[in-house]
mmCIF file of C-alpha atoms in Angstrom:
data_model
loop_
_atom_site.group_PDB
_atom_site.id
_atom_site.type_symbol
_atom_site.label_atom_id
_atom_site.label_comp_id
_atom_site.label_asym_id
_atom_site.label_seq_id
_atom_site.Cartn_x
_atom_site.Cartn_y
_atom_site.Cartn_z
ATOM 1 C CA MET A 22 52.441 66.713 -90.124
ATOM 2 C CA MET A 23 48.882 68.085 -90.059
ATOM 3 C CA ASP A 24 48.711 71.749 -89.022
ATOM 4 C CA ALA A 25 46.636 72.814 -86.005
ATOM 5 C CA ARG A 26 43.786 74.335 -88.018
ATOM 6 C CA LYS A 27 43.252 71.225 -90.168
ATOM 7 C CA LEU A 28 43.531 69.031 -87.094
ATOM 8 C CA ASN A 29 40.885 71.046 -85.268
ATOM 9 C CA ILE A 30 38.505 70.908 -88.251
ATOM 10 C CA LEU A 31 39.075 67.151 -88.628
ATOM 11 C CA THR A 32 38.461 66.611 -84.912
ATOM 12 C CA LEU A 33 35.264 68.673 -84.961
ATOM 13 C CA CYS A 34 33.905 66.739 -87.964
ATOM 14 C CA PHE A 35 34.863 63.469 -86.278
ATOM 15 C CA LEU A 36 33.022 64.373 -83.072
ATOM 16 C CA LEU A 37 29.926 65.615 -84.895
ATOM 17 C CA ILE A 38 29.575 62.435 -86.949
ATOM 18 C CA GLU A 39 30.242 60.264 -83.897
ATOM 19 C CA ALA A 40 27.559 62.187 -81.957
ATOM 20 C CA ILE A 41 25.023 61.408 -84.693
ATOM 21 C CA LEU A 42 26.013 57.745 -84.754
ATOM 22 C CA TYR A 43 25.884 57.613 -80.944
ATOM 23 C CA TYR A 44 22.307 58.885 -81.019
ATOM 24 C CA LEU A 45 21.359 56.251 -83.605
ATOM 25 C CA ILE A 46 23.015 53.498 -81.585
ATOM 26 C CA LEU A 47 21.093 54.410 -78.439
ATOM 27 C CA THR A 48 17.712 54.922 -80.128
ATOM 28 C CA THR A 49 17.450 52.448 -83.018
ATOM 29 C CA GLY A 50 17.589 48.721 -83.654
ATOM 30 C CA GLY A 51 18.011 46.148 -86.388
ATOM 31 C CA THR A 52 20.160 46.811 -89.438
ATOM 32 C CA LEU A 53 20.482 50.532 -88.699
ATOM 33 C CA LEU A 54 21.844 49.755 -85.235
ATOM 34 C CA VAL A 55 24.426 47.345 -86.645
ATOM 35 C CA ALA A 56 25.491 49.791 -89.357
ATOM 36 C CA SER A 57 25.699 52.714 -86.935
ATOM 37 C CA SER A 58 27.641 50.703 -84.363
ATOM 38 C CA TYR A 59 30.243 49.316 -86.717
ATOM 39 C CA GLY A 60 30.433 52.555 -88.700
ATOM 40 C CA ALA A 61 31.256 54.450 -85.496
ATOM 41 C CA ILE A 62 34.175 52.107 -84.756
ATOM 42 C CA VAL A 63 35.421 52.310 -88.351
ATOM 43 C CA LEU A 64 35.403 56.089 -88.014
ATOM 44 C CA CYS A 65 37.454 55.874 -84.796
ATOM 45 C CA PHE A 66 40.051 53.807 -86.629
ATOM 46 C CA VAL A 67 40.152 56.185 -89.607
ATOM 47 C CA PHE A 68 40.555 59.212 -87.330
ATOM 48 C CA ALA A 69 43.393 57.588 -85.378
ATOM 49 C CA LEU A 70 45.038 56.542 -88.652
ATOM 50 C CA LEU A 71 44.961 60.125 -89.925
ATOM 51 C CA VAL A 72 46.269 61.775 -86.754
ATOM 52 C CA GLY A 73 48.438 59.056 -85.195
ATOM 53 C CA ARG A 74 49.873 56.743 -87.846
ATOM 54 C CA LYS A 75 53.357 58.254 -87.316
ATOM 55 C CA SER A 76 53.249 59.350 -83.682
ATOM 56 C CA SER A 77 51.372 56.401 -82.173
ATOM 57 C CA PRO A 78 51.141 53.394 -84.526
ATOM 58 C CA PRO A 79 50.304 50.946 -81.673
ATOM 59 C CA ILE A 80 47.056 52.859 -81.018
ATOM 60 C CA VAL A 81 46.177 52.588 -84.711
ATOM 61 C CA SER A 82 46.985 48.856 -84.625
ATOM 62 C CA ALA A 83 44.868 48.425 -81.492
ATOM 63 C CA LEU A 84 41.887 50.085 -83.157
ATOM 64 C CA ALA A 85 42.409 47.863 -86.205
ATOM 65 C CA CYS A 86 42.110 44.860 -83.875
ATOM 66 C CA THR A 87 38.993 46.451 -82.396
ATOM 67 C CA LEU A 88 37.518 46.529 -85.905
ATOM 68 C CA GLY A 89 38.168 42.802 -86.151
ATOM 69 C CA ALA A 90 36.625 42.169 -82.743
ATOM 70 C CA ASP A 91 33.498 44.152 -83.493
ATOM 71 C CA TYR A 92 33.108 42.454 -86.844
ATOM 72 C CA PHE A 93 32.718 39.114 -85.053
ATOM 73 C CA LEU A 94 30.634 40.536 -82.195
ATOM 74 C CA VAL A 95 28.458 43.076 -84.034
ATOM 75 C CA VAL A 96 28.360 42.333 -87.771
ATOM 76 C CA HIS A 97 28.953 38.604 -88.161
ATOM 77 C CA THR A 98 25.948 36.304 -87.871
ATOM 78 C CA PRO A 99 26.009 34.181 -85.802
ATOM 79 C CA GLN A 100 28.125 36.076 -83.288
ATOM 80 C CA GLN A 101 31.611 34.618 -82.770
ATOM 81 C CA GLN A 102 32.425 35.553 -79.177
ATOM 82 C CA LEU A 103 35.723 33.683 -78.951
ATOM 83 C CA TRP A 104 37.174 35.304 -82.088
ATOM 84 C CA GLY A 105 35.887 38.667 -80.922
ATOM 85 C CA MET A 106 37.693 38.319 -77.591
ATOM 86 C CA VAL A 107 40.885 37.138 -79.299
ATOM 87 C CA PHE A 108 40.916 40.348 -81.343
ATOM 88 C CA PHE A 109 40.122 42.432 -78.255
ATOM 89 C CA LEU A 110 43.032 40.766 -76.452
ATOM 90 C CA GLY A 111 45.195 41.732 -79.421
ATOM 91 C CA ALA A 112 43.982 45.327 -79.094
ATOM 92 C CA GLN A 113 44.921 45.449 -75.409
ATOM 93 C CA THR A 114 48.327 44.001 -76.261
ATOM 94 C CA PHE A 115 48.979 46.859 -78.682
ATOM 95 C CA TYR A 116 47.816 49.370 -76.069
ATOM 96 C CA ALA A 117 50.267 47.747 -73.624
ATOM 97 C CA VAL A 118 53.079 48.146 -76.160
ATOM 98 C CA HIS A 119 52.206 51.825 -76.550
ATOM 99 C CA LEU A 120 51.993 52.477 -72.801
ATOM 100 C CA HIS A 121 55.165 50.623 -71.840
ATOM 101 C CA LYS A 122 57.043 52.356 -74.645
ATOM 102 C CA LYS A 123 55.986 55.691 -73.149
ATOM 103 C CA THR A 124 56.520 54.830 -69.475
ATOM 104 C CA LYS A 125 59.636 52.633 -69.899
ATOM 105 C CA SER A 126 58.779 50.911 -66.619
ATOM 106 C CA LYS A 127 59.805 47.263 -66.181
ATOM 107 C CA PRO A 128 57.882 46.791 -62.886
ATOM 108 C CA PHE A 129 54.656 47.366 -64.813
ATOM 109 C CA LEU A 130 55.477 44.341 -66.985
ATOM 110 C CA ALA A 131 55.943 42.074 -63.960
ATOM 111 C CA ILE A 132 52.714 43.336 -62.376
ATOM 112 C CA ARG A 133 50.874 42.773 -65.672
ATOM 113 C CA ALA A 134 52.062 39.164 -65.907
ATOM 114 C CA GLY A 135 51.102 38.548 -62.287
ATOM 115 C CA LEU A 136 47.659 40.085 -62.741
ATOM 116 C CA ILE A 137 46.955 37.851 -65.739
ATOM 117 C CA LEU A 138 47.983 34.755 -63.773
ATOM 118 C CA VAL A 139 45.789 35.794 -60.841
ATOM 119 C CA ALA A 140 42.827 36.426 -63.174
ATOM 120 C CA GLU A 141 43.209 33.002 -64.767
ATOM 121 C CA GLY A 142 43.547 31.382 -61.351
ATOM 122 C CA ILE A 143 40.357 33.050 -60.124
ATOM 123 C CA ALA A 144 38.542 31.935 -63.283
ATOM 124 C CA ALA A 145 39.681 28.353 -62.757
ATOM 125 C CA LEU A 146 38.609 28.356 -59.098
ATOM 126 C CA VAL A 147 35.219 29.974 -59.678
ATOM 127 C CA LEU A 148 34.203 28.331 -62.948
ATOM 128 C CA ARG A 149 35.910 24.953 -62.516
ATOM 129 C CA GLU A 150 34.449 22.596 -65.113
ATOM 130 C CA LYS A 151 32.748 25.548 -66.831
ATOM 131 C CA LEU A 152 36.126 27.095 -67.692
ATOM 132 C CA ASP A 153 36.450 27.174 -71.474
ATOM 133 C CA PRO A 154 38.604 29.019 -74.053
ATOM 134 C CA LEU A 155 36.175 31.969 -74.146
ATOM 135 C CA ALA A 156 36.364 32.445 -70.384
ATOM 136 C CA ALA A 157 40.161 32.046 -70.351
ATOM 137 C CA VAL A 158 40.721 34.580 -73.136
ATOM 138 C CA SER A 159 38.168 36.958 -71.626
ATOM 139 C CA MET A 160 39.887 36.928 -68.220
ATOM 140 C CA ALA A 161 43.304 37.566 -69.797
ATOM 141 C CA TYR A 162 41.774 40.400 -71.804
ATOM 142 C CA TYR A 163 40.078 41.935 -68.776
ATOM 143 C CA ALA A 164 43.304 41.767 -66.756
ATOM 144 C CA MET A 165 45.154 43.488 -69.609
ATOM 145 C CA LEU A 166 42.464 46.170 -69.791
ATOM 146 C CA LEU A 167 42.651 46.871 -66.053
ATOM 147 C CA MET A 168 46.435 47.107 -66.188
ATOM 148 C CA ASN A 169 46.363 49.360 -69.253
ATOM 149 C CA ALA A 170 43.962 51.664 -67.445
ATOM 150 C CA ALA A 171 46.249 51.796 -64.408
ATOM 151 C CA VAL A 172 49.368 52.459 -66.480
ATOM 152 C CA SER A 173 47.591 55.103 -68.560
ATOM 153 C CA PHE A 174 46.863 57.078 -65.375
ATOM 154 C CA SER A 175 50.598 57.195 -64.697
ATOM 155 C CA ARG A 176 50.875 59.464 -67.746
ATOM 156 C CA PHE A 177 48.064 61.782 -66.628
ATOM 157 C CA PRO A 178 47.769 64.726 -67.287
ATOM 158 C CA LYS A 179 50.150 64.507 -70.268
ATOM 159 C CA ASN A 180 47.599 62.283 -71.935
ATOM 160 C CA LYS A 181 44.200 62.988 -70.401
ATOM 161 C CA LEU A 182 41.928 61.215 -72.876
ATOM 162 C CA MET A 183 43.277 57.671 -72.779
ATOM 163 C CA PRO A 184 42.786 57.094 -69.009
ATOM 164 C CA ILE A 185 39.185 58.315 -69.185
ATOM 165 C CA GLY A 186 38.636 56.181 -72.276
ATOM 166 C CA PHE A 187 39.910 53.085 -70.471
ATOM 167 C CA VAL A 188 37.626 53.709 -67.480
ATOM 168 C CA LEU A 189 34.619 53.835 -69.819
ATOM 169 C CA PHE A 190 35.966 50.731 -71.581
ATOM 170 C CA ILE A 191 36.047 48.903 -68.235
ATOM 171 C CA LEU A 192 32.460 49.922 -67.478
ATOM 172 C CA CYS A 193 31.364 48.656 -70.904
ATOM 173 C CA ASP A 194 33.099 45.320 -70.510
ATOM 174 C CA THR A 195 31.826 44.894 -66.967
ATOM 175 C CA VAL A 196 28.277 45.209 -68.316
ATOM 176 C CA ILE A 197 28.966 42.738 -71.137
ATOM 177 C CA GLY A 198 30.763 40.344 -68.815
ATOM 178 C CA LEU A 199 27.807 40.253 -66.441
ATOM 179 C CA GLN A 200 25.407 39.741 -69.352
ATOM 180 C CA VAL A 201 27.448 36.812 -70.667
ATOM 181 C CA ALA A 202 27.971 35.375 -67.182
ATOM 182 C CA SER A 203 24.223 35.371 -66.569
ATOM 183 C CA GLY A 204 23.886 32.928 -69.450
ATOM 184 C CA GLY A 205 25.544 30.089 -67.566
ATOM 185 C CA TYR A 206 28.799 31.016 -65.847
ATOM 186 C CA LEU A 207 27.356 32.989 -62.919
ATOM 187 C CA PRO A 208 23.547 32.986 -63.152
ATOM 188 C CA ILE A 209 21.895 36.266 -62.107
ATOM 189 C CA ALA A 210 18.391 35.933 -60.678
ATOM 190 C CA GLU A 211 15.638 37.238 -62.931
ATOM 191 C CA GLY A 212 13.743 40.070 -61.317
ATOM 192 C CA SER A 213 16.785 41.323 -59.422
ATOM 193 C CA TRP A 214 17.801 44.953 -59.893
ATOM 194 C CA LEU A 215 21.013 43.839 -61.575
ATOM 195 C CA HIS A 216 19.205 41.612 -64.064
ATOM 196 C CA SER A 217 16.721 44.397 -64.799
ATOM 197 C CA LEU A 218 19.559 46.861 -65.398
ATOM 198 C CA LEU A 219 21.536 44.528 -67.638
ATOM 199 C CA PHE A 220 18.565 43.469 -69.764
ATOM 200 C CA SER A 221 16.448 46.618 -69.775
ATOM 201 C CA GLY A 222 16.604 46.971 -73.565
ATOM 202 C CA PHE A 223 18.752 50.105 -73.293
ATOM 203 C CA HIS A 224 22.098 49.708 -75.044
ATOM 204 C CA LEU A 225 24.029 50.156 -71.806
ATOM 205 C CA SER A 226 27.285 48.638 -73.071
ATOM 206 C CA TRP A 227 27.374 50.999 -76.072
ATOM 207 C CA PHE A 228 26.526 53.919 -73.801
ATOM 208 C CA PHE A 229 30.044 53.430 -72.365
ATOM 209 C CA TYR A 230 31.765 51.746 -75.302
ATOM 210 C CA LEU A 231 31.546 54.310 -78.084
ATOM 211 C CA PRO A 232 32.712 57.249 -75.907
ATOM 212 C CA SER A 233 35.620 55.085 -74.770
ATOM 213 C CA GLN A 234 36.709 54.395 -78.355
ATOM 214 C CA VAL A 235 36.287 58.032 -79.373
ATOM 215 C CA LEU A 236 38.485 59.199 -76.488
ATOM 216 C CA ILE A 237 41.126 56.555 -77.149
ATOM 217 C CA ALA A 238 41.191 57.431 -80.854
ATOM 218 C CA MET A 239 41.577 61.105 -79.971
ATOM 219 C CA SER A 240 44.410 60.257 -77.567
ATOM 220 C CA ALA A 241 46.518 59.346 -80.603
ATOM 221 C CA LYS A 242 47.122 63.056 -81.161
ATOM 222 C CA GLU A 243 48.057 63.729 -77.509
ATOM 223 C CA VAL A 244 51.228 61.655 -77.393
#
């Protein structure tokens, strides 16, 4: 097991490098943006692997799935949204395994299943003929994310970082969901404040996303 001094040095180096990458993500574009974005997620996975491979392997597995998701959504050209969401759903499944292992609460499992069914029902009612595999997987993923966030708060303050990370994750995915929805599922009027916010050119999703992944990766050492 890594001693406290080495762990603190590793954590400090991790945060410093992530801060630099975060700045690049928010201020650059093109190839540098892609490299910085994916590099930041790779670093989250490596950090979690070093500090949590024995104590919290589901978190490491979840971040490995996140690497797969971001490959299809950030690196791969053209973007493969469906495969990206499948990997993100896998990540939330591993987080669920981790959380239910820690809480040992069966009612949470029943609530989770019900929430997924409700989310899919809402998607079917709202989208109707526009419902497709991407929308179905995305709704299941979002329901899993919301439930993981709720369950993670049941372990607060024993694990402080994961709940905050999930809240930021939800904010990120809400932004992305609205951006995708504006493309055909739920059109958002151009010129509206919401459209202006979503498509301002500022990397709003990454503003929430990278901090969420950093906090979740760091939570691997809090278990």
